[in-house]
Amino acid sequence: MTRTRRTRRALAVGLAVLTLSALSGCGIRATTVPVDVGAAPSRVSCDTPAQPSGQGGVQGFRATVELVCGSQLVGVERVVPVPEKRPLRDPVALVVQALLEALEKTPSGEERDAGFTTGVPAGLTAGAPRPSDPAGTVRLSRKPEDLPPVALSQIVCTLAGSEAVSAGPGPVVLGGPDADPPRAWECTDTVRSRPESIPTLGEIVRPTATPS
């Protein structure tokens, strides 16, 4: 997917985020993923209950967010609400912000009973890339390498699965609030099965020089 197509996709999702009317009675479930983390008392189902019907006028869009269950990442389908505070920003950053807020949210009581947790800290925000950043870069309010490894794994795998953010299979390019160059992280099978194993420092990504 080219940068133009990805931007158009993100713009379409961003506009949908801003204009989508309430999604009522949508009963979304994630696939049951039994995870054996030890003896019978420690076994968790990783089966999410249906999302509550009647969103009460909340605007949102469908997405898969990666939560932690049984020490692994498990994708959970959600209706992701539009961020309440929406300063002017590029469409990719708008989608990323909505996904971050979905990841930060404490799982419901039923989800917690099924074994779901999240390690993404509250207050994390997304911003537009710097002019010198490579295409597809997402800037966060904290350096990605300073985040807890599990939280970074959740973010990377959630963004990697979003067509509005990712150009397809491959790394997710993240930067922090400073001028440091962004780095690339991949959502691999190892990261999904052992989210604490994501490399502390991803590969530095620099923009490709424009031929003269």
CSV table of N, CA, C and O in Angstrom, one decimal, residues 14-101:
chain,number,residue,atom,x,y,z
A,14,GLY,N,-10.7,8.4,9.5
A,14,GLY,CA,-10.8,9.6,10.3
A,14,GLY,C,-12.1,10.3,10.2
A,14,GLY,O,-12.7,10.8,11.2
A,15,LEU,N,-12.6,10.5,8.9
A,15,LEU,CA,-13.8,11.1,8.7
A,15,LEU,C,-15.0,10.3,9.3
A,15,LEU,O,-15.9,10.8,9.8
A,16,ALA,N,-14.8,8.9,9.1
A,16,ALA,CA,-15.9,8.1,9.7
A,16,ALA,C,-15.9,8.2,11.2
A,16,ALA,O,-17.0,8.2,11.8
A,17,VAL,N,-14.7,8.4,11.8
A,17,VAL,CA,-14.7,8.5,13.3
A,17,VAL,C,-15.4,9.8,13.7
A,17,VAL,O,-16.1,9.9,14.7
A,18,LEU,N,-15.3,10.8,12.8
A,18,LEU,CA,-15.9,12.1,13.2
A,18,LEU,C,-17.4,12.2,12.9
A,18,LEU,O,-18.1,13.0,13.5
A,19,THR,N,-17.9,11.3,12.0
A,19,THR,CA,-19.3,11.5,11.6
A,19,THR,C,-20.1,10.2,11.8
A,19,THR,O,-21.3,10.3,11.7
A,20,LEU,N,-19.5,9.1,12.2
A,20,LEU,CA,-20.3,7.9,12.4
A,20,LEU,C,-21.3,8.0,13.5
A,20,LEU,O,-21.0,8.5,14.6
A,21,SER,N,-22.5,7.7,13.2
A,21,SER,CA,-23.6,7.7,14.2
A,21,SER,C,-23.5,6.5,15.1
A,21,SER,O,-22.7,5.6,14.9
A,22,ALA,N,-24.2,6.5,16.2
A,22,ALA,CA,-24.1,5.5,17.2
A,22,ALA,C,-24.3,4.1,16.6
A,22,ALA,O,-25.2,3.9,15.8
A,23,LEU,N,-23.5,3.2,17.1
A,23,LEU,CA,-23.6,1.8,16.7
A,23,LEU,C,-24.3,1.0,17.8
A,23,LEU,O,-23.7,0.7,18.8
A,24,SER,N,-25.6,0.7,17.6
A,24,SER,CA,-26.4,0.1,18.6
A,24,SER,C,-26.6,-1.4,18.4
A,24,SER,O,-26.7,-1.8,17.3
A,25,GLY,N,-26.6,-2.1,19.5
A,25,GLY,CA,-26.9,-3.5,19.5
A,25,GLY,C,-26.0,-4.3,18.6
A,25,GLY,O,-26.4,-5.2,17.9
A,26,CYS,N,-24.7,-4.0,18.7
A,26,CYS,CA,-23.8,-4.7,17.7
A,26,CYS,C,-23.2,-5.9,18.3
A,26,CYS,O,-22.5,-6.6,17.5
A,27,GLY,N,-23.3,-6.3,19.5
A,27,GLY,CA,-22.9,-7.6,20.1
A,27,GLY,C,-21.7,-8.2,19.5
A,27,GLY,O,-21.7,-9.2,18.8
A,28,ILE,N,-20.5,-7.6,19.7
A,28,ILE,CA,-19.3,-8.1,19.1
A,28,ILE,C,-18.6,-9.0,20.1
A,28,ILE,O,-18.5,-8.7,21.3
A,29,ARG,N,-18.1,-10.1,19.6
A,29,ARG,CA,-17.4,-11.1,20.5
A,29,ARG,C,-16.0,-11.4,19.8
A,29,ARG,O,-15.9,-11.5,18.6
A,30,ALA,N,-15.1,-11.6,20.6
A,30,ALA,CA,-13.8,-12.1,20.1
A,30,ALA,C,-13.8,-13.6,20.2
A,30,ALA,O,-14.6,-14.2,20.9
A,31,THR,N,-13.0,-14.3,19.3
A,31,THR,CA,-12.9,-15.7,19.3
A,31,THR,C,-12.4,-16.2,20.6
A,31,THR,O,-11.4,-15.7,21.2
A,32,THR,N,-13.0,-17.3,21.1
A,32,THR,CA,-12.5,-17.9,22.4
A,32,THR,C,-11.1,-18.4,22.2
A,32,THR,O,-10.9,-19.2,21.2
A,33,VAL,N,-10.2,-18.0,23.0
A,33,VAL,CA,-8.8,-18.5,23.0
A,33,VAL,C,-8.4,-19.1,24.3
A,33,VAL,O,-7.9,-18.3,25.2
A,34,PRO,N,-8.7,-20.3,24.6
A,34,PRO,CA,-8.3,-20.9,25.9
A,34,PRO,C,-6.8,-20.8,26.1
A,34,PRO,O,-6.1,-21.2,25.2
A,35,VAL,N,-6.4,-20.4,27.2
A,35,VAL,CA,-4.9,-20.3,27.5
A,35,VAL,C,-4.6,-20.9,28.8
A,35,VAL,O,-5.2,-20.5,29.8
A,36,ASP,N,-3.9,-22.0,28.8
A,36,ASP,CA,-3.5,-22.7,30.0
A,36,ASP,C,-2.2,-22.1,30.5
A,36,ASP,O,-1.2,-22.2,30.0
A,37,VAL,N,-2.4,-21.4,31.7
A,37,VAL,CA,-1.2,-20.8,32.3
A,37,VAL,C,-0.8,-21.5,33.6
A,37,VAL,O,-0.1,-20.9,34.4
A,38,GLY,N,-1.2,-22.7,33.7
A,38,GLY,CA,-0.8,-23.5,34.9
A,38,GLY,C,-1.9,-24.5,35.3
A,38,GLY,O,-2.6,-25.0,34.5
A,39,ALA,N,-2.0,-24.7,36.6
A,39,ALA,CA,-3.0,-25.6,37.1
A,39,ALA,C,-4.4,-25.1,36.9
A,39,ALA,O,-4.6,-23.9,36.5
A,40,ALA,N,-5.3,-25.9,37.1
A,40,ALA,CA,-6.7,-25.6,36.8
A,40,ALA,C,-7.2,-24.3,37.4
A,40,ALA,O,-7.9,-23.5,36.8
A,41,PRO,N,-6.9,-23.9,38.7
A,41,PRO,CA,-7.3,-22.6,39.2
A,41,PRO,C,-6.8,-21.4,38.5
A,41,PRO,O,-7.4,-20.4,38.6
A,42,SER,N,-5.7,-21.6,37.7
A,42,SER,CA,-5.1,-20.4,37.0
A,42,SER,C,-5.5,-20.4,35.6
A,42,SER,O,-5.2,-19.4,34.9
A,43,ARG,N,-6.3,-21.3,35.1
A,43,ARG,CA,-6.7,-21.4,33.7
A,43,ARG,C,-7.7,-20.2,33.5
A,43,ARG,O,-8.7,-20.0,34.2
A,44,VAL,N,-7.5,-19.5,32.3
A,44,VAL,CA,-8.4,-18.4,32.0
A,44,VAL,C,-9.0,-18.7,30.6
A,44,VAL,O,-8.4,-19.4,29.8
A,45,SER,N,-10.2,-18.2,30.3
A,45,SER,CA,-10.9,-18.6,29.1
A,45,SER,C,-10.5,-17.6,28.0
A,45,SER,O,-10.5,-18.0,26.8
A,46,CYS,N,-10.1,-16.4,28.3
A,46,CYS,CA,-9.8,-15.4,27.2
A,46,CYS,C,-11.0,-15.2,26.3
A,46,CYS,O,-10.8,-15.0,25.1
A,47,ASP,N,-12.2,-15.4,26.8
A,47,ASP,CA,-13.4,-15.3,26.0
A,47,ASP,C,-14.1,-14.0,26.4
A,47,ASP,O,-14.6,-13.9,27.5
A,48,THR,N,-14.2,-13.0,25.5
A,48,THR,CA,-14.8,-11.7,25.9
A,48,THR,C,-16.3,-11.8,25.8
A,48,THR,O,-16.8,-12.4,24.8
A,49,PRO,N,-17.0,-11.2,26.7
A,49,PRO,CA,-18.5,-11.1,26.6
A,49,PRO,C,-18.8,-10.2,25.4
A,49,PRO,O,-18.0,-9.4,25.0
A,50,ALA,N,-20.1,-10.3,25.0
A,50,ALA,CA,-20.6,-9.4,23.9
A,50,ALA,C,-20.5,-8.0,24.4
A,50,ALA,O,-20.8,-7.7,25.6
A,51,GLN,N,-20.2,-7.1,23.5
A,51,GLN,CA,-20.1,-5.7,23.9
A,51,GLN,C,-21.6,-5.2,24.2
A,51,GLN,O,-22.5,-5.6,23.6
A,52,PRO,N,-21.7,-4.3,25.2
A,52,PRO,CA,-23.1,-3.9,25.5
A,52,PRO,C,-23.8,-3.2,24.4
A,52,PRO,O,-23.1,-2.4,23.6
A,53,SER,N,-25.1,-3.4,24.2
A,53,SER,CA,-25.8,-2.8,23.2
A,53,SER,C,-26.2,-1.4,23.6
A,53,SER,O,-26.2,-1.0,24.8
A,54,GLY,N,-26.5,-0.5,22.6
A,54,GLY,CA,-27.0,0.8,23.0
A,54,GLY,C,-25.8,1.7,23.4
A,54,GLY,O,-25.6,1.8,24.6
A,55,GLN,N,-25.1,2.2,22.5
A,55,GLN,CA,-23.9,3.0,22.8
A,55,GLN,C,-24.2,4.4,23.3
A,55,GLN,O,-23.4,5.2,23.5
A,56,GLY,N,-25.5,4.7,23.4
A,56,GLY,CA,-26.0,6.0,24.0
A,56,GLY,C,-25.5,7.2,23.2
A,56,GLY,O,-25.1,8.2,23.8
A,57,GLY,N,-25.5,7.2,21.9
A,57,GLY,CA,-25.1,8.3,21.1
A,57,GLY,C,-23.6,8.5,20.9
A,57,GLY,O,-23.2,9.4,20.3
A,58,VAL,N,-22.8,7.5,21.4
A,58,VAL,CA,-21.4,7.6,21.3
A,58,VAL,C,-21.0,7.3,19.9
A,58,VAL,O,-21.4,6.3,19.3
A,59,GLN,N,-20.2,8.1,19.2
A,59,GLN,CA,-19.7,7.8,17.9
A,59,GLN,C,-18.4,7.0,18.0
A,59,GLN,O,-17.6,7.1,18.9
A,60,GLY,N,-18.3,6.1,17.0
A,60,GLY,CA,-17.1,5.2,17.1
A,60,GLY,C,-16.9,4.4,15.8
A,60,GLY,O,-17.7,4.6,14.8
A,61,PHE,N,-15.9,3.6,15.8
A,61,PHE,CA,-15.6,2.8,14.6
A,61,PHE,C,-15.1,1.4,15.1
A,61,PHE,O,-14.6,1.3,16.2
A,62,ARG,N,-15.2,0.4,14.2
A,62,ARG,CA,-14.8,-0.9,14.6
A,62,ARG,C,-13.3,-1.1,14.5
A,62,ARG,O,-12.7,-0.7,13.5
A,63,ALA,N,-12.7,-1.8,15.5
A,63,ALA,CA,-11.3,-2.0,15.4
A,63,ALA,C,-11.0,-3.2,16.3
A,63,ALA,O,-11.8,-3.6,17.2
A,64,THR,N,-9.8,-3.8,16.2
A,64,THR,CA,-9.3,-4.8,17.1
A,64,THR,C,-8.2,-4.3,17.9
A,64,THR,O,-7.2,-3.7,17.4
A,65,VAL,N,-8.4,-4.4,19.2
A,65,VAL,CA,-7.3,-3.9,20.2
A,65,VAL,C,-6.7,-5.1,20.8
A,65,VAL,O,-7.4,-6.1,21.1
A,66,GLU,N,-5.4,-5.0,21.1
A,66,GLU,CA,-4.7,-6.2,21.7
A,66,GLU,C,-4.6,-6.0,23.2
A,66,GLU,O,-4.0,-5.1,23.7
A,67,LEU,N,-5.3,-6.9,23.9
A,67,LEU,CA,-5.2,-7.0,25.4
A,67,LEU,C,-4.4,-8.2,25.8
A,67,LEU,O,-4.0,-9.0,25.0
A,68,VAL,N,-4.0,-8.2,27.1
A,68,VAL,CA,-3.2,-9.3,27.7
A,68,VAL,C,-4.1,-10.3,28.3
A,68,VAL,O,-5.0,-9.9,29.1
A,69,CYS,N,-3.9,-11.5,28.0
A,69,CYS,CA,-4.7,-12.6,28.7
A,69,CYS,C,-3.8,-13.8,28.7
A,69,CYS,O,-3.3,-14.3,27.7
A,70,GLY,N,-3.6,-14.4,29.9
A,70,GLY,CA,-2.8,-15.6,30.0
A,70,GLY,C,-1.4,-15.3,29.6
A,70,GLY,O,-0.7,-16.2,29.0
A,71,SER,N,-0.9,-14.1,29.8
A,71,SER,CA,0.5,-13.7,29.5
A,71,SER,C,0.7,-13.6,28.0
A,71,SER,O,1.9,-13.6,27.6
A,72,GLN,N,-0.3,-13.6,27.2
A,72,GLN,CA,-0.2,-13.4,25.8
A,72,GLN,C,-1.1,-12.3,25.3
A,72,GLN,O,-1.9,-11.7,26.1
A,73,LEU,N,-0.9,-11.8,24.0
A,73,LEU,CA,-1.8,-10.8,23.5
A,73,LEU,C,-2.9,-11.5,22.8
A,73,LEU,O,-2.7,-12.5,22.0
A,74,VAL,N,-4.1,-11.0,23.0
A,74,VAL,CA,-5.3,-11.6,22.4
A,74,VAL,C,-6.1,-10.4,21.8
A,74,VAL,O,-6.4,-9.4,22.5
A,75,GLY,N,-6.4,-10.5,20.5
A,75,GLY,CA,-7.2,-9.4,19.9
A,75,GLY,C,-8.6,-9.4,20.3
A,75,GLY,O,-9.3,-10.5,20.2
A,76,VAL,N,-9.2,-8.3,20.6
A,76,VAL,CA,-10.6,-8.1,21.0
A,76,VAL,C,-11.2,-7.1,20.1
A,76,VAL,O,-10.7,-6.0,20.0
A,77,GLU,N,-12.3,-7.5,19.5
A,77,GLU,CA,-13.0,-6.5,18.6
A,77,GLU,C,-13.8,-5.5,19.5
A,77,GLU,O,-14.4,-5.9,20.5
A,78,ARG,N,-13.7,-4.3,19.1
A,78,ARG,CA,-14.3,-3.2,19.9
A,78,ARG,C,-15.0,-2.2,18.9
A,78,ARG,O,-14.6,-2.1,17.8
A,79,VAL,N,-16.0,-1.5,19.4
A,79,VAL,CA,-16.4,-0.3,18.8
A,79,VAL,C,-15.6,0.8,19.6
A,79,VAL,O,-15.9,1.1,20.8
A,80,VAL,N,-14.6,1.4,18.9
A,80,VAL,CA,-13.7,2.4,19.5
A,80,VAL,C,-14.3,3.8,19.5
A,80,VAL,O,-14.6,4.3,18.4
A,81,PRO,N,-14.6,4.4,20.6
A,81,PRO,CA,-15.2,5.7,20.6
A,81,PRO,C,-14.2,6.8,20.1
A,81,PRO,O,-13.0,6.6,20.1
A,82,VAL,N,-14.8,7.8,19.5
A,82,VAL,CA,-14.0,9.0,19.1
A,82,VAL,C,-13.5,9.7,20.3
A,82,VAL,O,-14.2,9.9,21.3
A,83,PRO,N,-12.2,10.1,20.3
A,83,PRO,CA,-11.7,10.9,21.4
A,83,PRO,C,-12.6,12.1,21.6
A,83,PRO,O,-13.0,12.8,20.7
A,84,GLU,N,-12.9,12.4,22.9
A,84,GLU,CA,-13.7,13.6,23.2
A,84,GLU,C,-13.1,14.9,22.9
A,84,GLU,O,-13.7,15.8,22.4
A,85,LYS,N,-11.8,15.0,23.1
A,85,LYS,CA,-11.0,16.2,22.8
A,85,LYS,C,-10.3,16.0,21.4
A,85,LYS,O,-9.4,15.1,21.3
A,86,ARG,N,-10.8,16.7,20.4
A,86,ARG,CA,-10.3,16.5,19.1
A,86,ARG,C,-9.6,17.7,18.5
A,86,ARG,O,-10.3,18.4,17.6
A,87,PRO,N,-8.5,18.1,18.9
A,87,PRO,CA,-7.8,19.3,18.3
A,87,PRO,C,-7.5,18.9,16.8
A,87,PRO,O,-7.4,17.7,16.5
A,88,LEU,N,-7.3,19.9,16.0
A,88,LEU,CA,-6.9,19.6,14.6
A,88,LEU,C,-5.7,18.8,14.5
A,88,LEU,O,-4.7,19.1,15.1
A,89,ARG,N,-5.7,17.7,13.8
A,89,ARG,CA,-4.6,16.8,13.7
A,89,ARG,C,-4.8,16.0,12.4
A,89,ARG,O,-5.9,15.9,11.8
A,90,ASP,N,-3.7,15.3,12.0
A,90,ASP,CA,-3.9,14.5,10.8
A,90,ASP,C,-4.7,13.3,11.0
A,90,ASP,O,-4.8,12.9,12.2
A,91,PRO,N,-5.3,12.7,10.0
A,91,PRO,CA,-6.2,11.6,10.2
A,91,PRO,C,-5.6,10.4,10.8
A,91,PRO,O,-6.3,9.7,11.6
A,92,VAL,N,-4.3,10.1,10.5
A,92,VAL,CA,-3.7,8.9,11.1
A,92,VAL,C,-3.6,9.1,12.6
A,92,VAL,O,-3.9,8.2,13.4
A,93,ALA,N,-3.1,10.3,13.1
A,93,ALA,CA,-3.0,10.6,14.5
A,93,ALA,C,-4.3,10.5,15.2
A,93,ALA,O,-4.4,10.0,16.4
A,94,LEU,N,-5.4,10.9,14.5
A,94,LEU,CA,-6.7,10.8,15.1
A,94,LEU,C,-7.1,9.4,15.4
A,94,LEU,O,-7.6,9.0,16.5
A,95,VAL,N,-6.9,8.5,14.4
A,95,VAL,CA,-7.2,7.1,14.6
A,95,VAL,C,-6.3,6.5,15.7
A,95,VAL,O,-6.8,5.7,16.6
A,96,VAL,N,-5.0,6.8,15.7
A,96,VAL,CA,-4.1,6.3,16.7
A,96,VAL,C,-4.5,6.7,18.1
A,96,VAL,O,-4.5,5.9,19.1
A,97,GLN,N,-4.9,8.0,18.2
A,97,GLN,CA,-5.4,8.5,19.6
A,97,GLN,C,-6.6,7.7,20.1
A,97,GLN,O,-6.7,7.3,21.2
A,98,ALA,N,-7.5,7.4,19.2
A,98,ALA,CA,-8.7,6.6,19.6
A,98,ALA,C,-8.3,5.2,20.0
A,98,ALA,O,-8.8,4.7,21.0
A,99,LEU,N,-7.4,4.6,19.3
A,99,LEU,CA,-6.9,3.2,19.7
A,99,LEU,C,-6.1,3.3,21.0
A,99,LEU,O,-6.3,2.3,21.8
A,100,LEU,N,-5.3,4.3,21.2
A,100,LEU,CA,-4.6,4.4,22.5
A,100,LEU,C,-5.6,4.5,23.7
A,100,LEU,O,-5.4,3.8,24.7
A,101,GLU,N,-6.6,5.3,23.5
A,101,GLU,CA,-7.6,5.4,24.6
A,101,GLU,C,-8.4,4.1,24.8
A,101,GLU,O,-8.7,3.8,26.0
